[in-house]
Short mmCIF file of C-alpha atoms in Angstrom, two decimals:
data_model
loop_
_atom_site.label_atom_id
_atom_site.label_comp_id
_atom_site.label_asym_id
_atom_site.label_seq_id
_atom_site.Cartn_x
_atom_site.Cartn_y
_atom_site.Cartn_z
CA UNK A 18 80.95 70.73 126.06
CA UNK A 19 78.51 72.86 127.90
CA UNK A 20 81.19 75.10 129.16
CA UNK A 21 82.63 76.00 125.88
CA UNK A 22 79.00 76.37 124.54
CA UNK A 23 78.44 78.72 127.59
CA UNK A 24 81.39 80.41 126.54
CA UNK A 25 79.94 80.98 123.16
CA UNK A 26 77.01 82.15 124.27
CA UNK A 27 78.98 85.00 126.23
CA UNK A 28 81.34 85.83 123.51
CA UNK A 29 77.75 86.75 121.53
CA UNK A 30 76.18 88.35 124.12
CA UNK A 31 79.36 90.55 124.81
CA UNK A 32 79.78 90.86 120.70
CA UNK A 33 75.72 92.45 120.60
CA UNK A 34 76.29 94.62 123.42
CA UNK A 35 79.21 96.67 121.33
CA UNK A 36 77.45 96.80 118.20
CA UNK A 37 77.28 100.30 116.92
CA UNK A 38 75.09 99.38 113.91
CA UNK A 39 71.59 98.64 112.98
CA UNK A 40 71.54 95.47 110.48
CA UNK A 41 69.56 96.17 107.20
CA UNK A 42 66.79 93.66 107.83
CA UNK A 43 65.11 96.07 110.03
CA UNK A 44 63.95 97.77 107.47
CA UNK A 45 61.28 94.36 106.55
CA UNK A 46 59.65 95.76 110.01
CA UNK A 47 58.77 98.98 108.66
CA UNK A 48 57.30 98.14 105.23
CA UNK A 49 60.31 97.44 103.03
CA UNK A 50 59.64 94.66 100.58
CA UNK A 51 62.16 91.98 101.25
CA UNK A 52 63.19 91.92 97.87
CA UNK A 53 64.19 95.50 98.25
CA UNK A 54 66.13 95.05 101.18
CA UNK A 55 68.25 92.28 99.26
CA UNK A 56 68.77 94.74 96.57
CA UNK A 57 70.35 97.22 99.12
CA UNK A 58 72.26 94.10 100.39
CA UNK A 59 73.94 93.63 96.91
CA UNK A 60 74.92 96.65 96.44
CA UNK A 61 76.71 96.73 99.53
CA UNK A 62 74.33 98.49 101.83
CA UNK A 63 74.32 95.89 104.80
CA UNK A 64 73.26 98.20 107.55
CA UNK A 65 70.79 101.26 108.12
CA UNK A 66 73.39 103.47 108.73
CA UNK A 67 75.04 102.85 105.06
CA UNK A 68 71.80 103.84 103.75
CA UNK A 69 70.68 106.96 105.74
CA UNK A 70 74.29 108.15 104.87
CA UNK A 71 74.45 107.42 101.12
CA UNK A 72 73.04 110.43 98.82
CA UNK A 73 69.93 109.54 96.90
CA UNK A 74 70.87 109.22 93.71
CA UNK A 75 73.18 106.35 94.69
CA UNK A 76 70.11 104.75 95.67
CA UNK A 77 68.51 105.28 92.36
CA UNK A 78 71.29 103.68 90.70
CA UNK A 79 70.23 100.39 92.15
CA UNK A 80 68.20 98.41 89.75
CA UNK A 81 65.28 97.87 90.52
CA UNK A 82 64.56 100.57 93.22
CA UNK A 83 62.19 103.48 91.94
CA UNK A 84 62.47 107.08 92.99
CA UNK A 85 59.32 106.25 95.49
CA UNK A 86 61.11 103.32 96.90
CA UNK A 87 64.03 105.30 97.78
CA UNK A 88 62.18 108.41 99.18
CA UNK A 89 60.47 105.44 101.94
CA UNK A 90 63.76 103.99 102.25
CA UNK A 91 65.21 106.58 103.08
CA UNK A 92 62.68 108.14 105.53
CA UNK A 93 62.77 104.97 107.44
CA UNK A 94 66.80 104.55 108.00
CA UNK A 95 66.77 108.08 108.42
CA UNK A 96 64.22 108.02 111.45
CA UNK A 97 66.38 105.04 113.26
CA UNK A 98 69.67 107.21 112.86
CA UNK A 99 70.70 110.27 115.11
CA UNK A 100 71.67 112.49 112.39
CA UNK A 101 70.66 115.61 114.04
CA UNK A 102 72.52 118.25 116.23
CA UNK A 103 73.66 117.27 119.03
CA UNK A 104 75.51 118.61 122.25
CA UNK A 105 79.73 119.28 122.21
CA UNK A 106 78.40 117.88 126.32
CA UNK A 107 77.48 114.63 124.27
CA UNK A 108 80.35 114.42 121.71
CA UNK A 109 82.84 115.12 124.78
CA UNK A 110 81.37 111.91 126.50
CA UNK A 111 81.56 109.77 123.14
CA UNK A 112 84.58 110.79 122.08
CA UNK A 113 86.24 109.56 126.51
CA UNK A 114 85.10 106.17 125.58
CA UNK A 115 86.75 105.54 121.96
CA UNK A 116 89.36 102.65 122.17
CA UNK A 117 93.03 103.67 121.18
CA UNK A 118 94.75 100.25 119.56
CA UNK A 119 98.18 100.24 120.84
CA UNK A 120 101.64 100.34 118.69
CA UNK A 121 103.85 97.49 120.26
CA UNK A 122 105.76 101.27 121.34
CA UNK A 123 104.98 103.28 124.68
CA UNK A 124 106.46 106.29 122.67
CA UNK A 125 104.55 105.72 119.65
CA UNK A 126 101.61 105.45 121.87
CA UNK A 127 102.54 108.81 123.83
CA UNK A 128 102.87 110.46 120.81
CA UNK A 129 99.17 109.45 119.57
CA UNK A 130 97.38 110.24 122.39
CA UNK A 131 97.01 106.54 123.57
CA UNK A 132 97.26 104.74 120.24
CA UNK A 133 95.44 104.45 116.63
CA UNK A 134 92.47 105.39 117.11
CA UNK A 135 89.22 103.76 116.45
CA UNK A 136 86.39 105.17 114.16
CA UNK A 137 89.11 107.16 112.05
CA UNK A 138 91.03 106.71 109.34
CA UNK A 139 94.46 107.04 109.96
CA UNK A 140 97.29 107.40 107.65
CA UNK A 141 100.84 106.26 107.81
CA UNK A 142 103.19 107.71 104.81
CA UNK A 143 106.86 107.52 103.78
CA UNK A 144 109.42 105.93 101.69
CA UNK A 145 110.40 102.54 101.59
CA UNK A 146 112.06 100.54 104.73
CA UNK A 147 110.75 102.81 107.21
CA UNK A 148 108.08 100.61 108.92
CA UNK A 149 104.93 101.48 107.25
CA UNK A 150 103.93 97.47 106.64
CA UNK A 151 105.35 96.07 109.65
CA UNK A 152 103.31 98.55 111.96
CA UNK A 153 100.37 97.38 110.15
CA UNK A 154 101.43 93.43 110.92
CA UNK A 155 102.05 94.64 114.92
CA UNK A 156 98.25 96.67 114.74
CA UNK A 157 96.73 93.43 113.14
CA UNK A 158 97.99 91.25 116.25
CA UNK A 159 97.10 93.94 118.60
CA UNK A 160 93.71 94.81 117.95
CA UNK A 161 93.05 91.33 119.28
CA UNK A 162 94.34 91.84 122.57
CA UNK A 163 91.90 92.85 125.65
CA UNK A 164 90.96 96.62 125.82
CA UNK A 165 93.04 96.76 129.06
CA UNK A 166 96.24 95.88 127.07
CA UNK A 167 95.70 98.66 124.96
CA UNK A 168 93.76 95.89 122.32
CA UNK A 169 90.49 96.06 120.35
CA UNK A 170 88.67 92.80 120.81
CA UNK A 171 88.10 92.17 117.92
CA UNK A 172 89.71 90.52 114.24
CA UNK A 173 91.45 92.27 111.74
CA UNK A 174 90.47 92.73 108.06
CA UNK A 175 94.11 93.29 106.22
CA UNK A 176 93.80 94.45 102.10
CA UNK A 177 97.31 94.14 100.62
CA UNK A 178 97.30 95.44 97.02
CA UNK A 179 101.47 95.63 96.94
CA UNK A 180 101.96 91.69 97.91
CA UNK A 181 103.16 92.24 101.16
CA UNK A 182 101.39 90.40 103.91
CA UNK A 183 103.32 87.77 105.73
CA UNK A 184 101.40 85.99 108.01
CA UNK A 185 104.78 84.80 110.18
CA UNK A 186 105.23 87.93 111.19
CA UNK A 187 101.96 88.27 112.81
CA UNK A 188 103.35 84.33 114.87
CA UNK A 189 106.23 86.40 115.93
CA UNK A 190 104.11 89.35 117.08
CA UNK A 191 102.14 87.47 118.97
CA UNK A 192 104.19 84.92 120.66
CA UNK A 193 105.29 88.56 122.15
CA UNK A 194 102.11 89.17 123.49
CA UNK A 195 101.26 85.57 124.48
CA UNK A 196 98.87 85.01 122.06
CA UNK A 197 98.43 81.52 120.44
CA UNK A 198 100.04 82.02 117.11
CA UNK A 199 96.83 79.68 115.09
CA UNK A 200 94.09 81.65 116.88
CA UNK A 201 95.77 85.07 115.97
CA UNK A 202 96.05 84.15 112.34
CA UNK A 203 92.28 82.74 112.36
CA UNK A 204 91.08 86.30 113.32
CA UNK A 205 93.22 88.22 110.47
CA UNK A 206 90.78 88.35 107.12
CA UNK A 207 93.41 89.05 104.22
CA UNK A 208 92.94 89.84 100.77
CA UNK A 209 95.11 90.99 98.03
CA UNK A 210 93.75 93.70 95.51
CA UNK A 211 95.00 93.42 91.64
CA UNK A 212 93.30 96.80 91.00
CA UNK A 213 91.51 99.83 91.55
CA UNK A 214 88.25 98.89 91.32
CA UNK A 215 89.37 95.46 92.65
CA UNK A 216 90.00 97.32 96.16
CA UNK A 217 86.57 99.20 96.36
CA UNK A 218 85.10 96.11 95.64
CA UNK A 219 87.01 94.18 98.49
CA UNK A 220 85.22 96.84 100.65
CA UNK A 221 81.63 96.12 99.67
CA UNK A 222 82.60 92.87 101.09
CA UNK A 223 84.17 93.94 104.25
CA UNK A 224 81.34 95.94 104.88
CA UNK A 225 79.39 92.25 104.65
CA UNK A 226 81.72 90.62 107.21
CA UNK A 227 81.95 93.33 109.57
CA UNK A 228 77.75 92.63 110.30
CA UNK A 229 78.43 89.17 110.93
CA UNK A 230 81.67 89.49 113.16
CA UNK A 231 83.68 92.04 115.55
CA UNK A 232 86.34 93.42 113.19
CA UNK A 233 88.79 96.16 115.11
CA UNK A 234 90.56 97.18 112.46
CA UNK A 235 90.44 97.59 108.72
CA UNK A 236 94.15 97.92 106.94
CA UNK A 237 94.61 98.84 103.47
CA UNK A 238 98.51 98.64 102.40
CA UNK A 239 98.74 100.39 100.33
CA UNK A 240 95.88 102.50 99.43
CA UNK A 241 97.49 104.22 96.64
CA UNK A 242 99.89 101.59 94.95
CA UNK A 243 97.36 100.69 92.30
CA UNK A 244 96.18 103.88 91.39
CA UNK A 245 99.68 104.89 90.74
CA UNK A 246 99.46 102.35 87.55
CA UNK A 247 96.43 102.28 86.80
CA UNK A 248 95.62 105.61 85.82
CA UNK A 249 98.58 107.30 84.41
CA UNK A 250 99.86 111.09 83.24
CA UNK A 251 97.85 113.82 83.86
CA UNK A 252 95.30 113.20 81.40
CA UNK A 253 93.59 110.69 84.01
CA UNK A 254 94.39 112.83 86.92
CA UNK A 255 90.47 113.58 87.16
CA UNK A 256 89.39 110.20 86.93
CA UNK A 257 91.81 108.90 89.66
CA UNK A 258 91.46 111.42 91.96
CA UNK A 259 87.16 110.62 91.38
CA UNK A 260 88.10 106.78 91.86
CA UNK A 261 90.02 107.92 95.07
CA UNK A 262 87.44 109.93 96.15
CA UNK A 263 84.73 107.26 96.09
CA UNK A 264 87.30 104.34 97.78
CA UNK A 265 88.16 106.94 100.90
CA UNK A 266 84.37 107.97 101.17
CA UNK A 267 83.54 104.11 101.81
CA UNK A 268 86.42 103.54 104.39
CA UNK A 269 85.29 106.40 106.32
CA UNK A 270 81.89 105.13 105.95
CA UNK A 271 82.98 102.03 107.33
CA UNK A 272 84.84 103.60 110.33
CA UNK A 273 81.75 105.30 111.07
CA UNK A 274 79.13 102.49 110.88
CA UNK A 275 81.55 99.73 112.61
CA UNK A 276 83.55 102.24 114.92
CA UNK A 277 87.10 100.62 113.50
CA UNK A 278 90.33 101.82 113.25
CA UNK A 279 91.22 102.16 109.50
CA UNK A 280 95.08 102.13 108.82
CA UNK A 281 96.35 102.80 105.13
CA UNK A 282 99.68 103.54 103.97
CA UNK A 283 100.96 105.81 101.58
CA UNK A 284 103.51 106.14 99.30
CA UNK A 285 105.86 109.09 98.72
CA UNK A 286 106.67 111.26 95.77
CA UNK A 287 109.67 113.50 95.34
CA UNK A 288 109.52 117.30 94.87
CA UNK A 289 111.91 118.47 92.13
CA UNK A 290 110.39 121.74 91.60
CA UNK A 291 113.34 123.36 92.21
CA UNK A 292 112.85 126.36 94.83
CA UNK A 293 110.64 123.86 97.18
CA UNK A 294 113.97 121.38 97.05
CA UNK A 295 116.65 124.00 97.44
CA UNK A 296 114.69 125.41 100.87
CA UNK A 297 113.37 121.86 101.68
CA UNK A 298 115.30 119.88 103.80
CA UNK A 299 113.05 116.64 103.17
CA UNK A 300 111.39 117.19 99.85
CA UNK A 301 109.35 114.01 99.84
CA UNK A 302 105.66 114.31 100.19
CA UNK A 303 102.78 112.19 100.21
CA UNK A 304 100.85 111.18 97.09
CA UNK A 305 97.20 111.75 96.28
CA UNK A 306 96.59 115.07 96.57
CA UNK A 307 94.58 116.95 98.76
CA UNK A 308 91.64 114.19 98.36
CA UNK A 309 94.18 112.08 100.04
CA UNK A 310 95.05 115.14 102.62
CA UNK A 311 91.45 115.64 103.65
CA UNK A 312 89.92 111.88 103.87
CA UNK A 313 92.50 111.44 106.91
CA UNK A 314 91.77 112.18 110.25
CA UNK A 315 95.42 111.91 111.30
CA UNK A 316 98.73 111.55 109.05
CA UNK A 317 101.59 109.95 110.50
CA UNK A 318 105.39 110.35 108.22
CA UNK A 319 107.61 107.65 109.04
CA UNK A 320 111.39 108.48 108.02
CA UNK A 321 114.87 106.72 109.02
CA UNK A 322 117.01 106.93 111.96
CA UNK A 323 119.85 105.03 112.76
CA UNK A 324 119.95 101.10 112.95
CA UNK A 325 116.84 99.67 113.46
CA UNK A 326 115.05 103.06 114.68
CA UNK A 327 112.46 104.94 113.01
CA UNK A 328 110.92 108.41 113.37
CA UNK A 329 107.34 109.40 113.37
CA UNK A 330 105.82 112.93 112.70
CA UNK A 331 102.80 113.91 113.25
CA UNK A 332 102.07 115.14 110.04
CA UNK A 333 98.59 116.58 110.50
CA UNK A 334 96.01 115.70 113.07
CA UNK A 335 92.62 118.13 113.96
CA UNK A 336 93.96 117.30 118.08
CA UNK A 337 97.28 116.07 118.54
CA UNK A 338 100.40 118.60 118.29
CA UNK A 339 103.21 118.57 115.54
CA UNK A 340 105.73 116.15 117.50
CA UNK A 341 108.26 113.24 116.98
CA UNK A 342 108.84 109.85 118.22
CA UNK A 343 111.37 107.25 117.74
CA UNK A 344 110.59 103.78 117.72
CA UNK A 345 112.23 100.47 116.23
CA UNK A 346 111.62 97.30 114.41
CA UNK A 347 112.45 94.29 115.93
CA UNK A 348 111.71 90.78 115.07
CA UNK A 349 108.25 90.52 117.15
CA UNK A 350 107.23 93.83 115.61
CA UNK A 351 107.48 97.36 116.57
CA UNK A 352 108.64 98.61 119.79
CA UNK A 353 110.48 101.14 121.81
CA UNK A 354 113.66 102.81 120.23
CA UNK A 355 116.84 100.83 120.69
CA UNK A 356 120.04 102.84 122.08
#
């Protein structure tokens, strides 16, 4: 009993010594009613960081909280944040230490640098049956392995909006990796979206659970499938690429404040614009737009090979080179190419 209590105790202490976030209550130190502070907690603002990054009219759209209230609330995230310059010297050290999640594939990994990274969103894109959900099921098993095995140490938050998850899969997975099958499953937080604004909401939420636990990784598969019905012709293009907009401000929000690795997916679309076809050997492209193009840090296009094997492109990244890798799907996830 007093071992597994020690245990806990160094689980926490390990747990507060990653944190990369400053909880919202420290704001009751410098002067902020507590009633405030729950308002900010409401509407989703569950850390300082949240709120020295939001603009200040999203403040002022809180009931409740005056123009005054947000100037001081404001002021005081703003002085416990480093929001200033700062040296490339600095960055350069930061950016040595960020955990890569690995793939299940040692070519997959290659071809990332080391793995998904965390603290960025990263997008995976391409048409049906070519591994978009199960790498997401592999990552979710994964980021729960130690940081030497390529792992995140932490639990997985998993949005499905296309009714997708299956939790065996994740058993299989990790029987690979020696994981007990119960535990892994324990540590994977899944919920399924039923529309747009149900999946921003979901986030205000995650945002919650990622102050009261070690999350890794936040996936979202698929980010797009429910604005694709939701708001339809071009009529609505505005409002859905607005909606869009908003959603892929508060993941990378989230990456920021927590330093996880957000996955999404993405669906394709195909170009029949004639001259683009004709010239095109692949004339599928991603959907979303360029609000889409510009949230992610790195775009990966998954395509077909033969048999089990997939290709993936690096489709853009701001430091990895335009390269290919093959990898496969097995039944314990993804892994290196079979011959």
């Amino acid at each position: 009993m007093a071992s597994s209590a020690s245990a806990q105790e160094q689980a926490t202490e390990e747990y507060e010594d990653c944190v990369t976030y400053q909880h919202i209550k420290i704001l009751e130190s410098a002067g902020i009613g507590a009633s405030d502070v729950k308002k900010l907690v409401e509407a989703g603002y569950n850390t300082i960081e949240s709120v020295a990054y939001a603009p200040k009219k999203a403040l002022l759209a809180i009931k409740g909280i005056s123009e005054a209230k947000a100037d001081k609330i404001l002021t005081e995230s703003m002085k416990r944040c480093a929001m200033g310059f700062t040296t490339a010297t600095e960055l350069h050290k930061t950016r040595a230490e960020i955990i890569m999640l690995t793939t299940g594939s040692k070519e997959l990994d290659k071809l990332l640098g080391g793995g998904v990274e965390t603290g960025s969103i990263t997008e995976i894109f391409g048409e049906f049956r070519t591994g978009k959900t199960q790498l997401c099921h592999t990552l979710a098993v994964t980021c729960q392995l130690p940081t030497d095995m390529g792992g995140g140490e932490g639990k997985c938050l998993y949005i499905d909006t296309e009714g997708t998850f299956r939790p065996e899969r994740l058993v299989a997975v990790a029987d690979r990796y020696g994981l007990d099958g119960a535990a892994v499953l324990d540590n994977v937080a899944c919920a399924r979206a039923y529309n747009s604004d149900h999946q921003t909401q979901l986030l205000l939420q995650a945002s919650s659970m990622m102050t009261e636990s070690r999350y890794a990784l936040l996936i979202v598969d698929s980010a797009m499938a429910l604005y694709r019905t939701d708001f339809g012709g071009r009529g609505e293009l505005s409002a859905r690429q607005m909606h869009l907009a908003r959603f892929l401000r508060m993941l990378l929000r989230l990456a920021d404040e927590f330093g996880v690795a957000v996955v999404i997916t993405n669906q394709v679309v195909a170009q029949v614009d004639g001259a683009s076809a004709m010239f095109n050997a692949d004339p599928k492209k991603p959907i979303g737009g360029n609000i889409m193009a510009h949230a992610s840090t790195t775009r990966l296009y998954l395509r077909k090979g033969r048999g089990e094997n997939r290709i993936c492109k690096i489709y853009d990244s701001p430091c990895l080179p335009e390269s290919e890798a093959v990898f496969s799907i097995g039944a314990d996830g993804i892994g290196d190419a079979k011959d």
